[in-house]
XYZ file of C-alpha atoms in Angstrom:
445
model
C -36.307 21.780 104.423
C -34.331 20.961 101.224
C -30.662 21.726 101.063
C -29.038 21.810 97.586
C -25.444 20.677 97.572
C -22.802 20.693 94.876
C -21.624 17.159 94.168
C -18.633 16.545 91.902
C -17.090 13.265 90.873
C -13.302 13.618 90.449
C -13.378 10.992 87.661
C -15.180 13.521 85.442
C -12.471 16.186 85.464
C -9.246 14.852 87.032
C -6.593 13.501 84.651
C -5.036 10.140 85.426
C -1.650 11.247 84.057
C -0.092 14.534 83.049
C -0.016 13.472 79.382
C -3.783 13.217 79.040
C -5.907 16.061 77.701
C -8.117 18.025 80.047
C -11.711 16.799 79.952
C -14.107 19.488 78.778
C -17.752 19.472 79.864
C -20.150 19.808 76.930
C -23.847 20.472 76.609
C -25.331 18.943 73.452
C -28.607 20.857 73.603
C -29.327 22.041 69.990
C -30.756 25.306 71.284
C -27.320 26.264 72.573
C -25.649 25.600 69.183
C -27.500 27.559 66.480
C -24.452 27.542 64.147
C -23.871 23.797 64.336
C -24.702 23.110 60.666
C -22.470 25.943 59.437
C -19.536 24.741 61.537
C -20.007 21.145 60.354
C -20.117 22.270 56.721
C -16.811 24.157 57.102
C -15.249 21.125 58.753
C -16.529 18.847 55.971
C -15.135 21.227 53.333
C -11.738 21.361 55.042
C -11.707 17.575 55.452
C -12.440 17.129 51.731
C -9.662 19.539 50.772
C -7.188 17.828 53.103
C -8.141 14.462 51.624
C -7.096 15.680 48.181
C -3.926 17.295 49.595
C -2.800 14.008 51.207
C -3.945 11.809 48.293
C -0.617 10.171 47.452
C -1.541 6.606 46.492
C 1.836 5.375 45.200
C 3.607 3.316 47.866
C 6.464 1.428 46.251
C 7.723 -0.261 43.112
C 8.783 -3.901 42.692
C 11.437 -4.205 39.994
C 13.217 -7.290 38.730
C 11.288 -8.629 35.755
C 13.077 -8.447 32.413
C 9.860 -8.353 30.389
C 6.292 -7.149 30.813
C 4.194 -8.527 33.694
C 1.309 -10.674 32.440
C -0.512 -12.091 35.517
C -0.667 -12.250 39.310
C -1.292 -14.965 41.872
C -2.301 -14.213 45.479
C -1.373 -16.581 48.302
C -4.532 -17.592 50.236
C -2.751 -17.756 53.619
C 0.080 -15.203 53.529
C -0.630 -11.522 53.111
C 3.001 -10.677 52.390
C 3.377 -13.055 49.428
C 2.621 -12.149 45.814
C 3.459 -14.178 42.707
C 3.859 -12.616 39.270
C 4.467 -14.024 35.800
C 5.988 -12.260 32.816
C 6.043 -12.468 29.026
C 9.392 -14.301 28.983
C 8.125 -17.239 31.090
C 9.688 -16.128 34.381
C 7.902 -16.537 37.724
C 8.821 -14.269 40.632
C 7.613 -14.647 44.203
C 7.747 -11.367 46.114
C 8.186 -10.671 49.814
C 5.965 -7.603 50.124
C 7.067 -6.809 53.679
C 10.666 -6.279 52.518
C 9.631 -5.294 48.948
C 12.055 -7.678 47.313
C 11.976 -10.846 45.234
C 12.446 -13.975 47.341
C 12.390 -16.506 44.449
C 12.620 -16.404 40.675
C 12.724 -19.220 38.147
C 11.970 -19.878 34.481
C 8.704 -21.821 34.425
C 7.520 -21.867 30.786
C 8.577 -21.076 27.261
C 6.731 -17.950 26.183
C 3.934 -16.140 28.007
C 2.799 -17.018 31.500
C -0.967 -17.164 30.997
C -2.163 -17.876 34.526
C -1.081 -18.429 38.133
C -3.106 -19.807 41.040
C -2.525 -21.368 44.453
C -4.085 -24.466 45.952
C -6.646 -24.144 48.736
C -4.095 -24.623 51.528
C -1.446 -22.515 49.757
C 1.150 -25.308 49.637
C 1.157 -25.651 45.835
C 1.481 -23.203 42.977
C -0.046 -23.902 39.540
C 1.167 -22.142 36.398
C 0.168 -22.386 32.733
C 1.876 -21.004 29.648
C 1.961 -20.995 25.881
C 3.850 -24.314 25.826
C 0.622 -26.281 26.609
C 1.983 -27.335 29.996
C 0.489 -27.188 33.471
C 3.247 -27.114 36.065
C 2.869 -27.634 39.807
C 5.434 -25.996 42.088
C 6.002 -26.000 45.807
C 5.149 -22.712 47.502
C 8.165 -23.157 49.793
C 11.643 -22.301 48.537
C 14.012 -25.227 47.853
C 17.122 -25.879 49.888
C 20.336 -24.011 49.205
C 21.928 -26.696 47.021
C 18.727 -27.662 45.191
C 17.428 -26.288 41.895
C 13.909 -25.116 41.213
C 12.065 -28.153 39.843
C 8.297 -28.600 39.408
C 6.539 -31.204 41.517
C 4.482 -32.307 38.537
C 4.183 -31.410 34.854
C 1.017 -32.068 32.857
C 1.086 -31.825 29.074
C -2.264 -30.674 27.730
C -3.660 -31.687 24.338
C -4.889 -28.139 23.682
C -3.642 -24.590 24.207
C -4.259 -23.248 27.717
C -5.006 -19.571 28.208
C -6.126 -19.322 31.853
C -6.376 -21.251 35.124
C -8.510 -20.935 38.265
C -8.554 -22.994 41.460
C -11.565 -24.059 43.497
C -11.622 -22.387 46.902
C -12.748 -25.482 48.878
C -11.804 -28.556 46.846
C -8.593 -29.945 45.348
C -9.898 -29.093 41.876
C -8.810 -26.520 39.313
C -10.106 -25.479 35.896
C -8.286 -24.473 32.728
C -9.582 -23.017 29.502
C -8.363 -22.776 25.928
C -10.060 -24.610 23.121
C -12.250 -26.291 25.767
C -12.970 -25.847 29.481
C -11.346 -28.677 31.456
C -11.855 -29.640 35.100
C -8.787 -31.205 36.718
C -8.115 -33.058 39.950
C -4.825 -32.212 41.661
C -3.970 -35.909 42.003
C -4.609 -36.869 38.367
C -2.870 -36.033 35.096
C -5.999 -36.274 32.952
C -8.971 -33.925 33.086
C -11.932 -35.179 35.082
C -14.382 -33.408 32.790
C -14.276 -31.522 29.491
C -17.023 -28.969 28.753
C -17.718 -27.541 25.279
C -20.208 -25.164 23.693
C -19.121 -24.644 20.079
C -16.558 -21.887 20.733
C -13.135 -21.526 19.131
C -11.249 -20.170 22.140
C -11.936 -19.527 25.817
C -9.466 -16.956 27.159
C -10.503 -16.453 30.811
C -11.933 -18.778 33.471
C -12.961 -18.050 37.072
C -14.401 -20.194 39.862
C -17.129 -18.721 42.031
C -15.644 -18.235 45.548
C -19.037 -18.682 47.248
C -20.875 -21.267 45.126
C -17.664 -23.191 44.541
C -19.089 -25.625 41.988
C -19.983 -22.818 39.558
C -17.458 -21.327 37.136
C -17.590 -19.111 34.081
C -15.537 -18.379 30.965
C -15.093 -15.533 28.507
C -15.071 -16.728 24.902
C -13.727 -15.389 21.616
C -17.222 -15.159 20.091
C -18.028 -12.290 22.524
C -19.929 -14.647 24.827
C -19.868 -15.424 28.542
C -20.535 -19.075 29.411
C -21.599 -20.406 32.819
C -20.647 -23.949 33.866
C -21.355 -26.236 36.804
C -18.687 -28.828 37.507
C -21.401 -31.215 38.732
C -23.113 -31.130 35.322
C -21.954 -32.680 32.067
C -23.005 -29.730 29.864
C -22.709 -25.918 30.186
C -25.582 -24.068 31.867
C -26.145 -20.722 30.129
C -24.564 -18.405 27.628
C -24.953 -14.719 26.793
C -23.474 -12.888 23.814
C -22.387 -9.261 24.202
C -21.799 -6.655 21.519
C -18.015 -6.832 22.037
C -15.526 -9.291 23.497
C -14.960 -9.610 27.249
C -11.333 -9.904 28.374
C -11.662 -10.918 32.018
C -14.276 -12.010 34.529
C -14.310 -11.790 38.327
C -16.930 -13.001 40.816
C -18.033 -10.933 43.794
C -16.548 -12.684 46.874
C -19.514 -11.685 49.071
C -22.462 -11.989 46.670
C -22.665 -15.443 45.148
C -24.818 -14.482 42.148
C -22.965 -11.402 40.896
C -19.926 -11.113 38.640
C -18.287 -8.305 36.653
C -16.672 -8.537 33.219
C -14.033 -6.276 31.647
C -15.029 -5.520 28.054
C -13.340 -4.281 24.899
C -15.803 -1.371 24.568
C -14.075 0.519 27.453
C -16.816 -0.440 29.939
C -17.328 -2.972 32.716
C -20.602 -4.827 33.216
C -21.943 -6.299 36.447
C -24.377 -9.191 35.974
C -26.712 -11.195 38.163
C -26.704 -14.864 37.125
C -30.405 -15.152 37.952
C -31.237 -12.588 35.258
C -28.592 -12.338 32.576
C -30.717 -10.523 30.013
C -29.780 -7.093 31.410
C -26.653 -6.116 33.357
C -27.176 -4.764 36.851
C -24.800 -1.864 36.302
C -22.595 -0.444 33.552
C -19.324 1.089 34.758
C -17.890 3.847 32.550
C -14.831 6.196 32.508
C -12.170 4.076 30.756
C -11.214 5.294 27.279
C -9.584 2.079 25.986
C -10.127 -1.667 26.262
C -10.395 -2.942 29.848
C -7.953 -5.823 30.318
C -8.310 -7.046 33.904
C -10.453 -6.746 37.022
C -10.218 -7.839 40.654
C -12.621 -7.458 43.579
C -11.751 -6.283 47.054
C -12.174 -8.868 49.869
C -15.221 -6.938 51.139
C -17.015 -7.219 47.791
C -17.965 -3.530 47.897
C -15.356 -2.284 45.412
C -13.277 -3.530 42.519
C -10.272 -2.302 40.561
C -9.877 -2.417 36.789
C -6.882 -2.185 34.451
C -7.014 -0.740 30.968
C -4.994 -0.079 27.836
C -5.401 3.662 28.477
C -2.448 3.350 30.958
C -4.596 3.883 34.064
C -6.254 1.804 36.758
C -9.604 2.806 38.229
C -11.404 1.918 41.454
C -15.170 1.487 41.331
C -17.909 1.060 43.885
C -20.054 -1.894 42.828
C -23.237 0.206 42.992
C -21.966 3.245 41.052
C -21.382 3.738 37.332
C -18.391 6.076 37.602
C -15.030 5.420 39.221
C -14.154 6.543 42.709
C -10.492 7.108 41.898
C -7.984 6.822 39.065
C -4.257 6.007 39.427
C -1.549 6.619 36.817
C 2.127 7.470 36.459
C 4.220 8.811 33.590
C 6.190 5.604 33.186
C 3.180 3.250 33.334
C 2.286 1.687 29.979
C -0.623 -0.528 28.922
C -1.828 -2.103 32.171
C -2.355 -5.836 31.652
C -3.089 -7.237 35.117
C -4.240 -5.944 38.476
C -4.812 -7.443 41.936
C -6.340 -6.319 45.240
C -4.548 -7.422 48.414
C -6.254 -9.795 50.838
C -6.129 -7.242 53.684
C -8.068 -4.671 51.596
C -5.342 -2.027 51.862
C -3.201 -2.284 48.717
C -3.524 -2.693 44.966
C -0.908 -4.207 42.633
C -0.725 -3.492 38.912
C 1.415 -4.970 36.155
C 2.067 -3.408 32.781
C 4.500 -3.401 29.878
C 7.167 -1.389 31.689
C 8.312 -4.509 33.651
C 7.584 -3.110 37.126
C 4.882 -3.803 39.708
C 3.657 -0.595 41.388
C 2.026 -0.909 44.801
C -0.839 1.518 45.456
C -2.950 2.352 48.465
C -6.585 1.308 48.113
C -7.527 4.640 49.715
C -5.264 7.337 48.339
C -5.253 9.562 51.446
C -5.043 6.780 54.037
C -2.254 7.105 56.575
C 0.151 4.179 56.672
C 1.549 2.983 59.969
C 0.274 3.186 63.510
C -2.585 5.583 64.292
C -3.399 6.765 67.778
C -6.936 6.285 69.176
C -7.690 10.010 69.106
C -6.356 10.234 65.560
C -8.574 7.332 64.500
C -11.598 8.995 66.088
C -10.815 12.174 64.176
C -10.591 10.258 60.870
C -13.936 8.591 61.552
C -15.504 11.961 62.401
C -14.199 13.495 59.165
C -15.513 10.547 57.130
C -18.940 10.971 58.706
C -18.942 14.700 57.900
C -17.884 14.102 54.281
C -20.636 11.537 53.871
C -23.214 13.871 55.419
C -22.374 16.815 53.118
C -21.355 14.769 50.051
C -24.219 16.152 47.954
C -23.245 19.798 48.460
C -22.035 21.211 45.097
C -18.722 22.614 46.267
C -17.749 19.549 48.317
C -18.883 17.250 45.515
C -16.797 19.141 42.960
C -13.622 18.978 45.076
C -14.105 15.306 45.922
C -14.672 14.269 42.290
C -11.895 16.300 40.653
C -8.979 14.238 39.317
C -5.981 15.065 37.179
C -5.696 12.599 34.281
C -3.118 12.333 31.451
C -3.714 14.503 28.422
C -4.392 11.580 26.083
C -7.088 10.322 28.466
C -8.681 13.765 28.693
C -8.737 14.151 24.897
C -10.216 10.675 24.448
C -12.914 11.447 26.997
C -13.883 14.571 25.051
C -14.053 12.599 21.784
C -16.171 9.855 23.336
C -18.508 12.419 24.889
C -18.889 14.199 21.547
C -19.650 10.914 19.754
C -22.226 9.941 22.376
C -23.964 13.318 22.181
C -24.068 13.038 18.394
C -25.713 9.598 18.555
C -28.307 10.790 21.063
C -29.053 13.868 18.986
C -29.443 11.780 15.831
C -31.750 9.326 17.586
C -33.871 12.201 18.920
C -34.154 13.704 15.430
C -35.182 10.369 13.911
C -37.810 9.903 16.603
C -39.058 13.468 16.121
C -39.632 13.025 12.378
C -41.104 9.514 12.535
C -44.529 8.169 13.375
C -45.375 8.020 17.088
C -43.994 4.901 18.815
C -42.250 3.728 15.617
C -38.799 4.356 17.130
C -38.845 2.787 20.621
C -36.651 3.878 23.496
C -33.932 1.270 24.167
C -31.943 1.510 27.390
C -28.151 1.282 27.418
C -28.346 -2.008 29.331
C -30.479 -3.648 26.627
C -28.130 -2.498 23.864
C -25.269 -4.454 25.405
C -26.727 -7.983 25.289
C -27.327 -9.447 21.817
C -28.857 -12.787 22.828
C -29.116 -15.320 25.645
C -28.909 -19.086 25.187
C -29.930 -21.772 27.639
């Protein structure tokens, strides 16, 4: 004889404290939930709307510079330290936790062209229009001491940019030539040339640390290896590139900011065609910086906006702008992947959230679970027309909107003209050329 008994475990329904929520028993059988998809769609739609409601990316503003901000330097060890240089030669070191300037000193005469830290973060390197490379201590001097550089190197040529090796005590500068320097020597270890008037941007690869690249005035991008005595490869684009940044997680990939309002991501193993073209800017792109995860990057432009891109998508994920922001010259992504810093001609440094609707401060476990659930729903229903329209909609300044319309009209006119020429020509006499192939003029090895 079988006797059925009701067995209950108190751990399944009894609260440990009075502040906990009552545990609800749930049956996940799909047959009992015929309206599951409809409910999830409504939740995804509400989550997308709430994301746009709470999208307030501006966090704070760092003021103190007396001229436009020209470049940034990120400390490799301290998340709360940011260094900025301005057009009048002033260097300011910011305490981001308190949002105030901890140090300021006049470093160069004229523009500050580049700032970088040593591998251990103990030294700060700056270059300017006065042909000098100055080395500063990252620690503030004593109360009665003045700000004095540890070392000053006078270069024979103009210096326009500087980049430090991530693993070695080596840094590179560019100007008329690309020079490799040792921290303990006052003469360059190696000088690399490839028949170019001016190199205006240099960047070390953070993964393959012996590889570096430069943007040149003849619209070219040159790849170097500090172990070699000659440059490796060179590609010439249709317009000049202003800045270059390597992907910190993918050793072969880098992205350049170009004068033609676009950004181009390249693979060094196949430079003939770019991997991806990133659109949406309506003026020259001046600077670019990758996130620490390597999945996204931020770009600055002369159209007075900054845009955030996914590395695998052609159009921007978000666009940030304010009424007072002028031509954006430099941009940086924080090492903790949460904030973005931008510098422009209005002498301030705005701090933005990397995710516009992200909540700052402490989040409870249940709140975090809810955020993760909403993100999963938005990703699941991202292709639905109404959700896609709400998620993509952005308010942009009027001059940007008008420029976008003009650029779209010009592009449609070119495509229409090309189609007409092909229609009234012999078959196969007018070949189809992809946008990626139109960008690269030639490749030299």
